[in-house]
Tab-separated table of C-alpha atoms in Angstrom:
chain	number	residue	atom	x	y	z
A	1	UNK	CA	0.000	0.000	0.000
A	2	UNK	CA	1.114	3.583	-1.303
A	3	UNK	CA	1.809	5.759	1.716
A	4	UNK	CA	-0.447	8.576	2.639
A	5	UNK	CA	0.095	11.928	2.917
A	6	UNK	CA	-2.095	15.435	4.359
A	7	UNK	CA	-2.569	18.421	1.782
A	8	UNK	CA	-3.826	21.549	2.939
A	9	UNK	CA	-5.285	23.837	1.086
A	10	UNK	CA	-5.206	27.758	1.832
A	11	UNK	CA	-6.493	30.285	1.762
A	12	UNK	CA	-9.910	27.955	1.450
A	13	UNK	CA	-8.744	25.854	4.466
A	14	UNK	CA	-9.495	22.235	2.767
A	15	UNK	CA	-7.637	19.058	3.983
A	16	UNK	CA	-7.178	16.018	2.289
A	17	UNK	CA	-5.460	12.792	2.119
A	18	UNK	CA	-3.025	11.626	-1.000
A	19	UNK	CA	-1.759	8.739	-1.903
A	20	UNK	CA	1.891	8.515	-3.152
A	21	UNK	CA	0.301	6.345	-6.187
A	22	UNK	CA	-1.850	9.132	-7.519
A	23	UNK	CA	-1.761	12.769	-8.345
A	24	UNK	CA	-3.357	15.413	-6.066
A	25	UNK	CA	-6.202	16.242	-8.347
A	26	UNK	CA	-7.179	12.620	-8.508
A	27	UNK	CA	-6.758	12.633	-5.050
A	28	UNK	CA	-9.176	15.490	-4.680
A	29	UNK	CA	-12.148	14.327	-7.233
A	30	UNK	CA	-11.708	10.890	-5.137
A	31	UNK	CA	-12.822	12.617	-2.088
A	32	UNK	CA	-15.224	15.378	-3.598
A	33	UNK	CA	-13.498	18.091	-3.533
A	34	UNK	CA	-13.568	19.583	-7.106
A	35	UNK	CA	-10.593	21.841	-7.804
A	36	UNK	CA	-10.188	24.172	-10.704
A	37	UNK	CA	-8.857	22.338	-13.814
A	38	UNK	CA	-9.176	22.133	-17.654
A	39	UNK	CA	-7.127	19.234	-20.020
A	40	UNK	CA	-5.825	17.111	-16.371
A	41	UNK	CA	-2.749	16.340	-18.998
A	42	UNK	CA	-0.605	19.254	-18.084
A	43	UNK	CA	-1.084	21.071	-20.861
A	44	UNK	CA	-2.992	23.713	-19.701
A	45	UNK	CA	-2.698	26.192	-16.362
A	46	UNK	CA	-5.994	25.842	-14.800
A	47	UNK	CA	-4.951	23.924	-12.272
A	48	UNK	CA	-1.490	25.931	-11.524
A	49	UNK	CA	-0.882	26.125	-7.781
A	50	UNK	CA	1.647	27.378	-5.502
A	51	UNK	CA	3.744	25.039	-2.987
A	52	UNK	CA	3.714	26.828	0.303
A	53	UNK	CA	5.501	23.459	2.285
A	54	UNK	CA	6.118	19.854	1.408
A	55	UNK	CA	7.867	17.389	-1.502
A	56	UNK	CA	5.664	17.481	-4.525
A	57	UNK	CA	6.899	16.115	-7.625
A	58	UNK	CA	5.611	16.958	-10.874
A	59	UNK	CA	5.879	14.583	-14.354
A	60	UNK	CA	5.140	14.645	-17.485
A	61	UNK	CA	4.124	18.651	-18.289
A	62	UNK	CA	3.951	21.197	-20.809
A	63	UNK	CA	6.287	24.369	-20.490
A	64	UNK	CA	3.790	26.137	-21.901
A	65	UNK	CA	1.329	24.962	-18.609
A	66	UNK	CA	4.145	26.091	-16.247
A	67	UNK	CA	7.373	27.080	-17.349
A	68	UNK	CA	10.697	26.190	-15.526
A	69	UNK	CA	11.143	29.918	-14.096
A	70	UNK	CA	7.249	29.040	-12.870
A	71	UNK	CA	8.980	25.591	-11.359
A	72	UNK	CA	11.610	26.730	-9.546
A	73	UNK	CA	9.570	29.320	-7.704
A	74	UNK	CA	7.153	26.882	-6.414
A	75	UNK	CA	4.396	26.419	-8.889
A	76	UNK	CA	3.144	23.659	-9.461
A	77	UNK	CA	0.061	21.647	-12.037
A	78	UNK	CA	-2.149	19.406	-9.365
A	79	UNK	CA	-3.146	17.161	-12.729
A	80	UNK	CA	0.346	15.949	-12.933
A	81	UNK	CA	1.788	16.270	-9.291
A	82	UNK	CA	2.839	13.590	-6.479
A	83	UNK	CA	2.652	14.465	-3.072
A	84	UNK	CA	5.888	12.445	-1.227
A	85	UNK	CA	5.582	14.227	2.836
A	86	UNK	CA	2.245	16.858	4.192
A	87	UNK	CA	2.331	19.551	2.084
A	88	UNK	CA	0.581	23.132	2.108
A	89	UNK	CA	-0.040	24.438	-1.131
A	90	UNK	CA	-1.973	27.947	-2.165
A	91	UNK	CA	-4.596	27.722	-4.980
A	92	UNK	CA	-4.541	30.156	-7.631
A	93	UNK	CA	-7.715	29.670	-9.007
A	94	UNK	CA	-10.675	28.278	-7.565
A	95	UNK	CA	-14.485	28.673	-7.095
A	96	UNK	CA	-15.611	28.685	-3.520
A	97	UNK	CA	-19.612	27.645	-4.534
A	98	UNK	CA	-17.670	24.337	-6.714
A	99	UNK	CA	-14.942	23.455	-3.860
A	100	UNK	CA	-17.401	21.276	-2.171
A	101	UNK	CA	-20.713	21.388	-3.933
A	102	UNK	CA	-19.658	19.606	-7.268
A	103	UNK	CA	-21.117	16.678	-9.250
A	104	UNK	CA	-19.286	13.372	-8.270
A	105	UNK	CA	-16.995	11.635	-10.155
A	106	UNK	CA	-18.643	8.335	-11.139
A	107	UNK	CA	-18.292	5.057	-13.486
A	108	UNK	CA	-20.960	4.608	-15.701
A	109	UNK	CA	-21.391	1.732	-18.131
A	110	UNK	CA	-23.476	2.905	-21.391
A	111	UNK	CA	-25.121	1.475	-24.035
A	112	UNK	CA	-24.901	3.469	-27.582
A	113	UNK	CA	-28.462	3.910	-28.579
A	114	UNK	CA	-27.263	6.076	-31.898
A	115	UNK	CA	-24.642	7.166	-34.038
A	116	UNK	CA	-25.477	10.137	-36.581
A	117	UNK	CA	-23.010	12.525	-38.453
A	118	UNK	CA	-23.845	16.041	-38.600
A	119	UNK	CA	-21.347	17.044	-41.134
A	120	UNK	CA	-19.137	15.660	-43.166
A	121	UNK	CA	-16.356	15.156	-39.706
A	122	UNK	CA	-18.676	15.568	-36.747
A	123	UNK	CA	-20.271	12.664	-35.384
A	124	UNK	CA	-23.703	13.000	-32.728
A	125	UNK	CA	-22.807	9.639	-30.413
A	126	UNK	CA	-25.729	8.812	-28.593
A	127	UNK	CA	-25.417	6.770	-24.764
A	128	UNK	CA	-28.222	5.563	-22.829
A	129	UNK	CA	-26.596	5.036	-18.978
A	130	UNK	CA	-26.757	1.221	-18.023
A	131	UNK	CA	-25.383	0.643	-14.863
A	132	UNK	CA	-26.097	3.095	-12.665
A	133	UNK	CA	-29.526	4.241	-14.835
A	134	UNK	CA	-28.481	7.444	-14.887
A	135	UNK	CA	-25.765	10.113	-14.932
A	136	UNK	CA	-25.184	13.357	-12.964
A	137	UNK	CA	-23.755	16.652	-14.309
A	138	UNK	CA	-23.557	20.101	-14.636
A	139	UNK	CA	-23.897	21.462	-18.122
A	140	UNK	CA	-20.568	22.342	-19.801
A	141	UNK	CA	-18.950	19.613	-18.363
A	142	UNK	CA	-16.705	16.732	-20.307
A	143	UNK	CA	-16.039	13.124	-19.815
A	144	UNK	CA	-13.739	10.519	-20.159
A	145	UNK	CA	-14.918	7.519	-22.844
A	146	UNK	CA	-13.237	4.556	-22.650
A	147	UNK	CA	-11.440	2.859	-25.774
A	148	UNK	CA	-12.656	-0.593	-25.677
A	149	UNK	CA	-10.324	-3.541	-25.772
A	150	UNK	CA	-7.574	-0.679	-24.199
A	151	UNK	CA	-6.277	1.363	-21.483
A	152	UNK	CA	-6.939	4.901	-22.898
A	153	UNK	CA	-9.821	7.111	-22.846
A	154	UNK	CA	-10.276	10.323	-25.005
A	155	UNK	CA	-12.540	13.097	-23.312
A	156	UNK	CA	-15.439	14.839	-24.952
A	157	UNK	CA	-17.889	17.532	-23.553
A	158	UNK	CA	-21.825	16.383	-23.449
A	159	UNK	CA	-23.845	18.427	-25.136
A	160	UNK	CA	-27.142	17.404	-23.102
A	161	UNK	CA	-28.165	18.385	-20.314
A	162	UNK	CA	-28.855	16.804	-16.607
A	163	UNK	CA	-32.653	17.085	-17.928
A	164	UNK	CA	-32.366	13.702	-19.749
A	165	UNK	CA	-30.023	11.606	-17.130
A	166	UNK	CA	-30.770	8.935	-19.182
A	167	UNK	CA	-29.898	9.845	-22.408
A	168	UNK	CA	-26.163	11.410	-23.037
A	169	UNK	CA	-25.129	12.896	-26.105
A	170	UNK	CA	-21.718	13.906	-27.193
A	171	UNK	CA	-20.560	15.834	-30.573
A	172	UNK	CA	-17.315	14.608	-31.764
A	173	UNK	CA	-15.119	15.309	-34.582
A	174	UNK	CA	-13.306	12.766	-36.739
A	175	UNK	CA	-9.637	13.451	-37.009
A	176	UNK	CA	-7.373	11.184	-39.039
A	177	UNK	CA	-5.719	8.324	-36.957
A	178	UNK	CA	-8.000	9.212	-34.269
A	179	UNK	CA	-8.180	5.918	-32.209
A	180	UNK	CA	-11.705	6.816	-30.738
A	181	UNK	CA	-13.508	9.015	-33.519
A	182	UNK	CA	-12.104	6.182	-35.861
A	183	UNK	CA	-14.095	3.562	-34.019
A	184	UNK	CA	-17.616	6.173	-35.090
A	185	UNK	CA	-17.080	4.412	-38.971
A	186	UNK	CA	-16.175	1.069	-38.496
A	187	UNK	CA	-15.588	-0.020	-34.729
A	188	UNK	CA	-19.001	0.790	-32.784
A	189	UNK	CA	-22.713	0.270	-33.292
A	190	UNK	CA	-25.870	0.715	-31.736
A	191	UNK	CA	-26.129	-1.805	-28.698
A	192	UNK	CA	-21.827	-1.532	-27.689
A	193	UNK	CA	-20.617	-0.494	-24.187
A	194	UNK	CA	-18.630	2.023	-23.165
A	195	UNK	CA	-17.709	2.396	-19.961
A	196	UNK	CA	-17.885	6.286	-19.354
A	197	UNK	CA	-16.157	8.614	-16.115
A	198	UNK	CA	-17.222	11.941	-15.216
A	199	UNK	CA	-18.408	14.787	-14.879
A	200	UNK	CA	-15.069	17.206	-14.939
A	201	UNK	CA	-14.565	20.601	-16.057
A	202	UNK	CA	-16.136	23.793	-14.534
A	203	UNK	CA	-17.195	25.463	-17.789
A	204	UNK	CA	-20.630	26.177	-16.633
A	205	UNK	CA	-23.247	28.838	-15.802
A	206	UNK	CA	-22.167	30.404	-12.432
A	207	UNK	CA	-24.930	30.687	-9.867
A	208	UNK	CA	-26.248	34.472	-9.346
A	209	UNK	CA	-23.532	36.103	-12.670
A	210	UNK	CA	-25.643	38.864	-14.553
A	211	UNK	CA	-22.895	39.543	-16.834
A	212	UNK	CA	-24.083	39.809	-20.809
A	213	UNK	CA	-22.757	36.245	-22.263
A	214	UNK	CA	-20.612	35.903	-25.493
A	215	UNK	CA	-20.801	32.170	-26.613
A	216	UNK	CA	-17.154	31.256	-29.281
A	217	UNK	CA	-17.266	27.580	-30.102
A	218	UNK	CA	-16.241	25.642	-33.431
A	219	UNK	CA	-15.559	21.935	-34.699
A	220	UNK	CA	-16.966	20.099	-31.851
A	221	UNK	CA	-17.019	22.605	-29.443
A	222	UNK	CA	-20.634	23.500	-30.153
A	223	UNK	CA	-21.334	20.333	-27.442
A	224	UNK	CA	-20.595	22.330	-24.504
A	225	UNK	CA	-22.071	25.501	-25.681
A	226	UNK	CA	-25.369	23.660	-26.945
A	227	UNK	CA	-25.626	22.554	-23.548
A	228	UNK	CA	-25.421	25.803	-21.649
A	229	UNK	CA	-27.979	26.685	-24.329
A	230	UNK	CA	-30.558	23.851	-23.555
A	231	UNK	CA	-29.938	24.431	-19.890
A	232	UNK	CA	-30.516	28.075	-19.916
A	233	UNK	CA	-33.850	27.202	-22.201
A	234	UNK	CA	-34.779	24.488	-19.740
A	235	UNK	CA	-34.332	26.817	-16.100
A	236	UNK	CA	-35.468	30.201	-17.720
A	237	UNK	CA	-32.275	31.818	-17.312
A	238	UNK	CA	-32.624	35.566	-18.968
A	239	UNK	CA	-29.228	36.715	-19.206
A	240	UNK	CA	-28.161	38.014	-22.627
A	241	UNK	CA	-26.609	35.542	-24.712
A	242	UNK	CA	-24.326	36.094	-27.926
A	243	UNK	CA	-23.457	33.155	-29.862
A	244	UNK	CA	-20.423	33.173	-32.342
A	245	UNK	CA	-19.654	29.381	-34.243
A	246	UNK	CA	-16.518	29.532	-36.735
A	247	UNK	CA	-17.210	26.738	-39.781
A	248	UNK	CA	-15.217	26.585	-42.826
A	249	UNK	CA	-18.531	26.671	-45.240
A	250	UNK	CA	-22.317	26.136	-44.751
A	251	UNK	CA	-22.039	22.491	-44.965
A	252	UNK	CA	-20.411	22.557	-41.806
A	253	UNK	CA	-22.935	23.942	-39.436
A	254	UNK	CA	-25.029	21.514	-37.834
A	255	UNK	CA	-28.087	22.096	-34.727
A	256	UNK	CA	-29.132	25.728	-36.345
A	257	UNK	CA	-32.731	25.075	-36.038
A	258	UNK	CA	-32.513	24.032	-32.968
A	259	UNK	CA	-30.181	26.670	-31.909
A	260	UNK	CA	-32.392	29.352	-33.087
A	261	UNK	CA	-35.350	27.816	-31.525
A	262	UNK	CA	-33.963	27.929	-27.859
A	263	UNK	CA	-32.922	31.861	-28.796
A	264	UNK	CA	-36.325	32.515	-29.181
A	265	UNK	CA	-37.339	31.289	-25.694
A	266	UNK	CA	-34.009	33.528	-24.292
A	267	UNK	CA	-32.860	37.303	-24.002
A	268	UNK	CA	-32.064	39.389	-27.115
A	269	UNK	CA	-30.295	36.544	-28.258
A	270	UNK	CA	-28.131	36.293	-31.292
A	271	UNK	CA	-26.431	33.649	-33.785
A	272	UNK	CA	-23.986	34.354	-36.185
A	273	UNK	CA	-22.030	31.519	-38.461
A	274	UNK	CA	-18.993	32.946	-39.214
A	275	UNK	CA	-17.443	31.454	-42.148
A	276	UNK	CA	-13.993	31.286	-42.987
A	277	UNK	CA	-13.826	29.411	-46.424
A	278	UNK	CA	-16.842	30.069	-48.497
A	279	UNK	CA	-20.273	32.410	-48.202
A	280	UNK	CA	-22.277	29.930	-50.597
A	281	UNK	CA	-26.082	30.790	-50.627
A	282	UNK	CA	-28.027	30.294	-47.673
A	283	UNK	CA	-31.617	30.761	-47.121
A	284	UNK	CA	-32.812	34.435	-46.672
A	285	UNK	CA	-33.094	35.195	-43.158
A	286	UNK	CA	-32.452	32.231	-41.608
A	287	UNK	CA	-29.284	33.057	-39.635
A	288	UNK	CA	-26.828	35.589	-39.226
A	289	UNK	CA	-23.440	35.015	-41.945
A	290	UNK	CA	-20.548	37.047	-41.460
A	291	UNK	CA	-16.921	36.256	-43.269
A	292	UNK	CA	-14.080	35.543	-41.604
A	293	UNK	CA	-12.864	33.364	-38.663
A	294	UNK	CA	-14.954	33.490	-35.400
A	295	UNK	CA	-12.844	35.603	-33.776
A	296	UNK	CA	-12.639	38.544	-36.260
A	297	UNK	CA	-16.135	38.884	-36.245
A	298	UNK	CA	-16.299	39.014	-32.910
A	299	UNK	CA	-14.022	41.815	-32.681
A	300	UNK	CA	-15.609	43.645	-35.015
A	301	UNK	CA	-19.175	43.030	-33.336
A	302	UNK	CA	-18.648	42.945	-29.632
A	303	UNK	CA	-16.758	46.520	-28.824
A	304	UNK	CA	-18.141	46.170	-25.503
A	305	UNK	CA	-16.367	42.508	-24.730
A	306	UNK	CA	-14.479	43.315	-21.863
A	307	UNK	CA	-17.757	43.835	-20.079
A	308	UNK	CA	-19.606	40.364	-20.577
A	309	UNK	CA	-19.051	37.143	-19.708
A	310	UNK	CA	-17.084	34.682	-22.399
A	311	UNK	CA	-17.419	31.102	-22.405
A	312	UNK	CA	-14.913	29.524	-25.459
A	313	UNK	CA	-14.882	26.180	-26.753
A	314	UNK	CA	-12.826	24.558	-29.592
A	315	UNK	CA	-9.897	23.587	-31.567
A	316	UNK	CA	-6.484	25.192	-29.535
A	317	UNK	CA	-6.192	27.827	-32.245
A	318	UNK	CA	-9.544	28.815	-32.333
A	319	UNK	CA	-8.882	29.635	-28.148
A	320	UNK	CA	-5.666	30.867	-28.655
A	321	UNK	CA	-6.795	33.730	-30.827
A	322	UNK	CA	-10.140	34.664	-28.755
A	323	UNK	CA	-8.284	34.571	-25.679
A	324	UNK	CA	-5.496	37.026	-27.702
A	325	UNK	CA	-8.348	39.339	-28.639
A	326	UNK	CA	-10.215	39.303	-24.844
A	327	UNK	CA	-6.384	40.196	-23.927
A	328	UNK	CA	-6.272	42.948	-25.994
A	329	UNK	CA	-10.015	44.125	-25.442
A	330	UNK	CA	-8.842	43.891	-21.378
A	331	UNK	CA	-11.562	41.068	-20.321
A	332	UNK	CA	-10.754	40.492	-17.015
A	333	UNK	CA	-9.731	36.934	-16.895
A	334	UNK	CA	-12.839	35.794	-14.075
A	335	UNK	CA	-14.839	36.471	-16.803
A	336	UNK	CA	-13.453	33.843	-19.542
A	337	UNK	CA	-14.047	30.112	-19.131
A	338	UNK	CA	-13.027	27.855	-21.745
A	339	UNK	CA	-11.866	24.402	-22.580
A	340	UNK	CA	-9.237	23.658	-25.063
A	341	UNK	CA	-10.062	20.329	-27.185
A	342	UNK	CA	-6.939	18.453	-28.156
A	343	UNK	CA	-6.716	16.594	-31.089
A	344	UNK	CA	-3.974	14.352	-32.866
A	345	UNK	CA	-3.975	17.312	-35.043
A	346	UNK	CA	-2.693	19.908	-32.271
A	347	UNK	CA	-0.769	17.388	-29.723
């Protein structure tokens, strides 16, 4: 048996106990307590931290997460550190209302019940919970899917919503040499398992916020937006909401009707396709087309950004540029939530 080890938390005053066989943020979902965090690879900084006292030992990271400057002043990523003595550590980012009042982390076996494509690369995979019957989460959130026959998992956002416990759907985009998206064409049907874990992620709705919302997705980063979207629908939310989606042509926009039909039930909401590629025809007055990617047309159409809420989702370079223009518009950085999707294509 691994030995055991105390972290404190400050300024939020959280304990915990650590195994020497598992990294702290495991550590923490394990006992409920549901840090800040984004990728749980080390490649992003959500989960930066600062060691106050203690060993920790950290593996397997991106510079780009936490450079070695970052390192040798303390800092560490909880997704990717070992805790060898007690330790004290300060956290950087965290929500006080999600320390101890998030969804638990749970097993799930599912059933696929469909699989649909919605463009010519993104795939609609349907699961129907088996054992338990159902599945808790907060919309926004992502979870780990299993590989059958292997070891790995690949994580994708659901783009439900906790209305429908029993029915899960997730939006995911086919990349070459994909091992799980490659399974979507010739690998799984209707009646497989997969053995699901989850919820993670805090890209959701914060309790009591009255900020205006501005909504960036593309590629299969409309999941978590759609389901912020159904939720706010669903609860009667009536914050403003502003939704951009980035697609190469009109062929690749998928869930407009639906999109449009929630915005009618919402707050002087808006939905623009912004289209990088090609403006071909589409019908008169069904949506909002601009040119250009997402996040020029945002700029040009949101002057007033650094005063609204911003929840991003999408391919890396897609959030690299939004967060560059929320930079340079000074959005204070409370007010941007996003998850970064990595692909074969960006690892």
């Amino acid at each position: 048996m691994a030995d055991k080890h105390r972290i404190n938390f400050e300024p939020v005053d959280i304990e915990m106990e650590v195994g020497e066989d598992e990294y702290i943020l495991d550590a923490a979902f394990r006992q409920g307590i549901h840090l800040m965090h984004g990728c749980r690879e080390g490649r992003c900084s959500a989960c930066k931290s600062f060691v106050l006292d203690g060993d920790i030992q950290m593996e397997d990271y991106s510079t780009f997460a936490c450079n070695d400057a970052e390192v040798d002043e303390g800092h560490v990523l909880l997704c990717r550190s070992t805790a060898y003595s007690d330790c004290t550590i300060e956290l950087l980012n965290f929500d006080e209302d999600e320390l101890l009042g998030g969804v638990p982390i749970q097993d799930v076996r599912t059933r696929v019940t469909g699989i649909e494509p919605m463009t010519k690369d993104i795939v609609s995979l349907r699961l129907a919970p088996v054992e338990p019957a159902g599945y808790e989460f907060k919309p926004g959130q992502y979870s780990d899917l299993h590989i059958p026959g292997t070891e790995e998992h690949r994580s994708f956002s659901m783009a439900t919503t906790r209305s429908t416990p029993g029915h899960v759907e997730f939006l995911i985009k086919k990349y070459p040499g994909g091992k799980f998206a490659g399974l979507l064409d010739d690998g799984i049907s209707v009646g497989d398992e997969i053995a699901l874990t989850g919820p993670y992620g805090s890209f959701t709705i914060k309790e009591g916020h009255v900020l205006p919302m501005v909504f960036i997705g593309g590629g299969a980063g409309m999941a978590p937006l759609l389901s912020l979207l159904r939720h706010m629908s669903e609860t009667g939310n009536t914050r403003q909401v502003h939704f951009y989606y980035g697609a190469r042509t009109p062929h690749d926009l998928f869930y407009v009707d639906e999109i449009l039909e929630l915005g009618r039930g919402l707050t002087n909401f808006t939905f623009v396709a912004c289209l990088s590629e090609s403006m071909d025809p589409l019908p008169v007055g069904a949506i909002a087309v601009e040119d250009g990617n997402v996040t020029d047309v945002v700029g040009r159409r949101e002057p007033d950004i650094g005063r609204a809420e911003v929840y991003l989702c999408g391919p890396p370079p897609m959030v690299d540029a939004a967060l560059e223009l929320l930079e340079a518009n000074d959005t204070p950085k409370d007010q941007i939530f996003y998850d970064k999707f990595t692909s074969p294509a960006f690892e």
